[in-house]
Amino acid sequence: MKKVGGSAGAKGVAARVLIHEFGKKSNRPKDPKTSEDEKKKTSRRGEHVINNNVLKVFRTMIDRFAAKIGSNASQLLANKEHTAAYQAYYAPLPEATTQSIRYAMVAHIPEDDHYIDANATAYGAAIGIISETVVTYMYDYYSNNSYNAPVVDRSITDLVRLLNESQLYVDEYAKQYWLHHGGSEALFEESRQQVLHMFRRLCAPTSGENEAKQWVRDLTGHT
């Protein structure tokens, strides 16, 4: 038990350092510029101000946990519409926020602009670390296999805090372009706050414990 806890703690420290470094490197001025070799081709559908992945990250975590225990999420969530796990899987954010992220907060940047999403790689790496940590936490809680809640739980809390402080899910270039072309600061801030609170649910919701533990209970009946 102690050996596994120490390993989890070491991984948590490494992950926190990595995300912190990503956050520092990803900070860009309000009118970010890049060199020609950093330029990224813009998408025809536009560039999302808040990374679209935030809409499905909880779903991915639950899918991975379900697969890890030899099942699938749709089966485990059948007839459980009023549970936290069901909401996290199908509607992790308010519908208005989901629509804003998908369709309203989109920057249509010209192809000849020197555009780069400075946070894309950092966000992908950070969310990968967080997802792995949460799924491992869920599985260890479910199986009580080398379960060490305080160490792993603290890692999740620290990772989420760093993710939110760095706002790695925000494409700063797209945000500034969108704001300068009719976008609403109030809409962005409302959506950002909803995403921030969504990720915080992995740490300490109103029940006093992280939501990932409740997902396990909802999915498996674990007590």
Short mmCIF file of C-alpha atoms in Angstrom, two decimals:
data_model
loop_
_atom_site.label_atom_id
_atom_site.label_comp_id
_atom_site.label_asym_id
_atom_site.label_seq_id
_atom_site.Cartn_x
_atom_site.Cartn_y
_atom_site.Cartn_z
CA MET A 1 0.00 0.00 0.00
CA LYS A 2 2.69 2.47 0.93
CA LYS A 3 4.71 1.63 -2.15
CA VAL A 4 1.80 2.30 -4.47
CA GLY A 5 0.87 5.46 -2.64
CA GLY A 6 4.42 6.72 -3.00
CA SER A 7 4.36 5.98 -6.72
CA ALA A 8 1.07 7.81 -7.14
CA GLY A 9 2.48 10.74 -5.20
CA ALA A 10 5.58 10.87 -7.38
CA LYS A 11 3.48 10.78 -10.54
CA GLY A 12 1.27 13.52 -9.14
CA VAL A 13 4.25 15.77 -8.43
CA ALA A 14 5.65 15.18 -11.92
CA ALA A 15 2.27 15.93 -13.47
CA ARG A 16 1.84 19.14 -11.48
CA VAL A 17 5.28 20.36 -12.54
CA LEU A 18 4.54 19.50 -16.17
CA ILE A 19 1.23 21.35 -16.26
CA HIS A 20 2.74 24.33 -14.45
CA GLU A 21 5.49 24.53 -17.07
CA PHE A 22 2.96 24.17 -19.87
CA GLY A 23 0.95 27.00 -18.38
CA LYS A 24 3.96 29.33 -18.28
CA LYS A 25 4.99 28.50 -21.84
CA SER A 26 1.46 28.93 -23.15
CA ASN A 27 0.93 32.47 -21.90
CA ARG A 28 0.54 34.77 -24.87
CA PRO A 29 -0.05 38.53 -25.15
CA LYS A 30 -3.52 39.73 -26.04
CA ASP A 31 -2.48 40.11 -29.67
CA PRO A 32 -0.24 37.05 -30.02
CA LYS A 33 2.12 36.79 -33.00
CA THR A 34 4.09 33.83 -34.20
CA SER A 35 6.93 33.19 -36.58
CA GLU A 36 6.19 31.75 -40.03
CA ASP A 37 7.29 28.23 -39.06
CA GLU A 38 4.81 28.21 -36.14
CA LYS A 39 1.86 29.24 -38.26
CA LYS A 40 -1.12 26.91 -38.15
CA LYS A 41 -3.61 26.61 -40.98
CA THR A 42 -7.04 27.75 -39.88
CA SER A 43 -10.07 25.48 -40.00
CA ARG A 44 -12.96 26.16 -42.35
CA ARG A 45 -15.38 25.63 -39.49
CA GLY A 46 -13.56 28.26 -37.42
CA GLU A 47 -11.43 28.13 -34.28
CA HIS A 48 -13.14 27.45 -30.97
CA VAL A 49 -12.39 29.98 -28.24
CA ILE A 50 -12.81 27.24 -25.62
CA ASN A 51 -11.50 23.84 -26.62
CA ASN A 52 -14.38 21.63 -27.78
CA ASN A 53 -12.84 18.73 -25.89
CA VAL A 54 -14.18 20.06 -22.59
CA LEU A 55 -17.63 18.92 -23.74
CA LYS A 56 -16.61 15.26 -23.81
CA VAL A 57 -13.74 14.91 -21.36
CA PHE A 58 -15.94 13.47 -18.58
CA ARG A 59 -17.50 11.09 -21.10
CA THR A 60 -14.04 9.87 -22.06
CA MET A 61 -13.10 9.27 -18.44
CA ILE A 62 -16.26 7.26 -17.80
CA ASP A 63 -15.83 5.29 -21.03
CA ARG A 64 -12.28 4.38 -20.05
CA PHE A 65 -13.33 3.32 -16.56
CA ALA A 66 -16.19 1.21 -17.94
CA ALA A 67 -13.82 -0.52 -20.37
CA LYS A 68 -11.34 -1.11 -17.56
CA ILE A 69 -13.93 -3.13 -15.63
CA GLY A 70 -15.03 -5.02 -18.74
CA SER A 71 -18.23 -3.12 -19.49
CA ASN A 72 -19.46 -0.07 -21.40
CA ALA A 73 -20.90 3.22 -20.23
CA SER A 74 -24.28 2.98 -21.97
CA GLN A 75 -24.91 -0.35 -20.25
CA LEU A 76 -23.81 0.90 -16.84
CA LEU A 77 -25.88 4.09 -17.15
CA ALA A 78 -29.11 2.41 -18.24
CA ASN A 79 -32.05 3.65 -16.15
CA LYS A 80 -29.81 5.98 -14.14
CA GLU A 81 -30.91 9.30 -15.61
CA HIS A 82 -30.91 11.13 -12.29
CA THR A 83 -27.37 10.27 -11.22
CA ALA A 84 -24.23 12.40 -11.24
CA ALA A 85 -22.55 9.93 -13.59
CA TYR A 86 -25.37 10.21 -16.13
CA GLN A 87 -25.21 14.00 -16.06
CA ALA A 88 -21.42 13.99 -16.37
CA TYR A 89 -21.60 11.65 -19.34
CA TYR A 90 -24.44 13.27 -21.29
CA ALA A 91 -24.67 16.87 -20.06
CA PRO A 92 -21.58 17.97 -18.09
CA LEU A 93 -22.32 21.65 -18.80
CA PRO A 94 -25.56 23.64 -19.03
CA GLU A 95 -27.08 23.39 -22.50
CA ALA A 96 -26.63 27.13 -23.11
CA THR A 97 -22.91 26.85 -22.34
CA THR A 98 -22.56 23.80 -24.59
CA GLN A 99 -24.19 25.66 -27.47
CA SER A 100 -22.00 28.71 -26.87
CA ILE A 101 -18.79 26.67 -26.94
CA ARG A 102 -19.83 24.71 -30.02
CA TYR A 103 -21.38 27.42 -32.14
CA ALA A 104 -21.24 30.97 -30.74
CA MET A 105 -17.67 31.38 -29.51
CA VAL A 106 -15.97 30.55 -32.80
CA ALA A 107 -13.39 32.76 -34.51
CA HIS A 108 -13.30 32.71 -38.30
CA ILE A 109 -9.67 33.68 -38.77
CA PRO A 110 -8.45 34.43 -42.32
CA GLU A 111 -6.19 31.79 -43.85
CA ASP A 112 -3.36 34.29 -44.37
CA ASP A 113 -3.30 35.31 -40.70
CA HIS A 114 -0.36 34.20 -38.55
CA TYR A 115 -2.50 32.05 -36.30
CA ILE A 116 -1.49 29.50 -33.69
CA ASP A 117 -3.39 27.92 -30.84
CA ALA A 118 -0.64 28.26 -28.24
CA ASN A 119 -2.53 26.12 -25.72
CA ALA A 120 -3.61 23.19 -27.92
CA THR A 121 -0.64 20.90 -27.28
CA ALA A 122 -0.44 21.86 -23.62
CA TYR A 123 -4.14 21.23 -23.09
CA GLY A 124 -3.96 17.85 -24.79
CA ALA A 125 -1.06 16.76 -22.60
CA ALA A 126 -2.60 18.15 -19.42
CA ILE A 127 -6.01 16.60 -19.96
CA GLY A 128 -4.35 13.30 -20.76
CA ILE A 129 -2.58 13.36 -17.40
CA ILE A 130 -5.73 14.36 -15.54
CA SER A 131 -7.82 11.70 -17.28
CA GLU A 132 -5.31 8.98 -16.49
CA THR A 133 -5.17 10.06 -12.86
CA VAL A 134 -8.96 10.16 -12.50
CA VAL A 135 -9.54 6.79 -14.20
CA THR A 136 -6.85 5.19 -12.02
CA TYR A 137 -8.47 6.75 -8.96
CA MET A 138 -11.89 5.41 -9.98
CA TYR A 139 -10.57 1.92 -10.62
CA ASP A 140 -8.63 1.77 -7.37
CA TYR A 141 -11.70 2.91 -5.46
CA TYR A 142 -13.89 0.36 -7.26
CA SER A 143 -11.54 -2.55 -6.73
CA ASN A 144 -9.90 -1.39 -3.49
CA ASN A 145 -6.73 -2.51 -5.20
CA SER A 146 -3.87 -0.58 -3.57
CA TYR A 147 -6.31 2.26 -2.89
CA ASN A 148 -4.70 5.35 -1.38
CA ALA A 149 -7.29 8.09 -1.49
CA PRO A 150 -5.48 11.04 0.14
CA VAL A 151 -2.46 10.92 -2.18
CA VAL A 152 -4.39 10.41 -5.43
CA ASP A 153 -7.18 12.78 -4.47
CA ARG A 154 -4.70 15.57 -3.74
CA SER A 155 -3.06 15.00 -7.11
CA ILE A 156 -6.40 15.43 -8.89
CA THR A 157 -7.16 18.60 -6.93
CA ASP A 158 -3.78 20.15 -7.71
CA LEU A 159 -3.93 19.20 -11.40
CA VAL A 160 -7.39 20.70 -11.81
CA ARG A 161 -6.33 23.88 -10.02
CA LEU A 162 -3.36 24.29 -12.36
CA LEU A 163 -5.51 23.57 -15.40
CA ASN A 164 -8.01 26.24 -14.38
CA GLU A 165 -5.40 28.81 -13.37
CA SER A 166 -3.58 28.39 -16.68
CA GLN A 167 -6.84 28.32 -18.67
CA LEU A 168 -5.27 25.80 -21.01
CA TYR A 169 -8.68 25.12 -22.54
CA VAL A 170 -8.80 28.69 -23.93
CA ASP A 171 -7.38 29.51 -27.36
CA GLU A 172 -6.14 33.02 -26.58
CA TYR A 173 -5.57 33.98 -30.21
CA ALA A 174 -9.06 32.86 -31.23
CA LYS A 175 -10.54 34.58 -28.19
CA GLN A 176 -8.99 37.96 -29.00
CA TYR A 177 -9.92 37.69 -32.69
CA TRP A 178 -13.48 36.76 -31.76
CA LEU A 179 -13.79 39.61 -29.25
CA HIS A 180 -12.43 42.12 -31.78
CA HIS A 181 -15.04 40.96 -34.30
CA GLY A 182 -18.21 41.22 -32.26
CA GLY A 183 -17.71 38.57 -29.57
CA SER A 184 -19.03 39.12 -26.07
CA GLU A 185 -16.66 39.26 -23.09
CA ALA A 186 -19.62 38.51 -20.82
CA LEU A 187 -20.50 35.37 -22.78
CA PHE A 188 -16.90 34.20 -22.71
CA GLU A 189 -16.58 34.78 -18.97
CA GLU A 190 -19.85 33.01 -18.21
CA SER A 191 -18.78 30.02 -20.29
CA ARG A 192 -15.30 29.98 -18.77
CA GLN A 193 -16.76 29.99 -15.27
CA GLN A 194 -19.00 27.05 -16.14
CA VAL A 195 -16.01 25.08 -17.46
CA LEU A 196 -13.97 26.00 -14.38
CA HIS A 197 -16.72 24.73 -12.08
CA MET A 198 -17.16 21.60 -14.19
CA PHE A 199 -13.54 20.60 -13.68
CA ARG A 200 -13.72 21.54 -10.00
CA ARG A 201 -16.39 18.88 -9.54
CA LEU A 202 -13.57 16.37 -9.82
CA CYS A 203 -12.24 17.82 -6.57
CA ALA A 204 -14.85 18.73 -3.99
CA PRO A 205 -18.52 19.12 -4.95
CA THR A 206 -21.20 20.02 -2.42
CA SER A 207 -21.13 16.48 -1.02
CA GLY A 208 -17.61 17.13 0.23
CA GLU A 209 -15.86 14.53 -1.94
CA ASN A 210 -14.76 14.42 -5.55
CA GLU A 211 -17.38 13.55 -8.11
CA ALA A 212 -15.30 10.73 -9.62
CA LYS A 213 -16.01 8.65 -6.51
CA GLN A 214 -19.74 9.24 -6.96
CA TRP A 215 -19.49 8.15 -10.59
CA VAL A 216 -18.13 4.81 -9.43
CA ARG A 217 -21.04 4.39 -7.04
CA ASP A 218 -23.57 5.34 -9.70
CA LEU A 219 -22.02 3.06 -12.32
CA THR A 220 -21.35 -0.02 -10.19
CA GLY A 221 -23.31 0.24 -6.95
CA HIS A 222 -20.02 0.31 -5.04
CA THR A 223 -20.42 1.52 -1.46
#
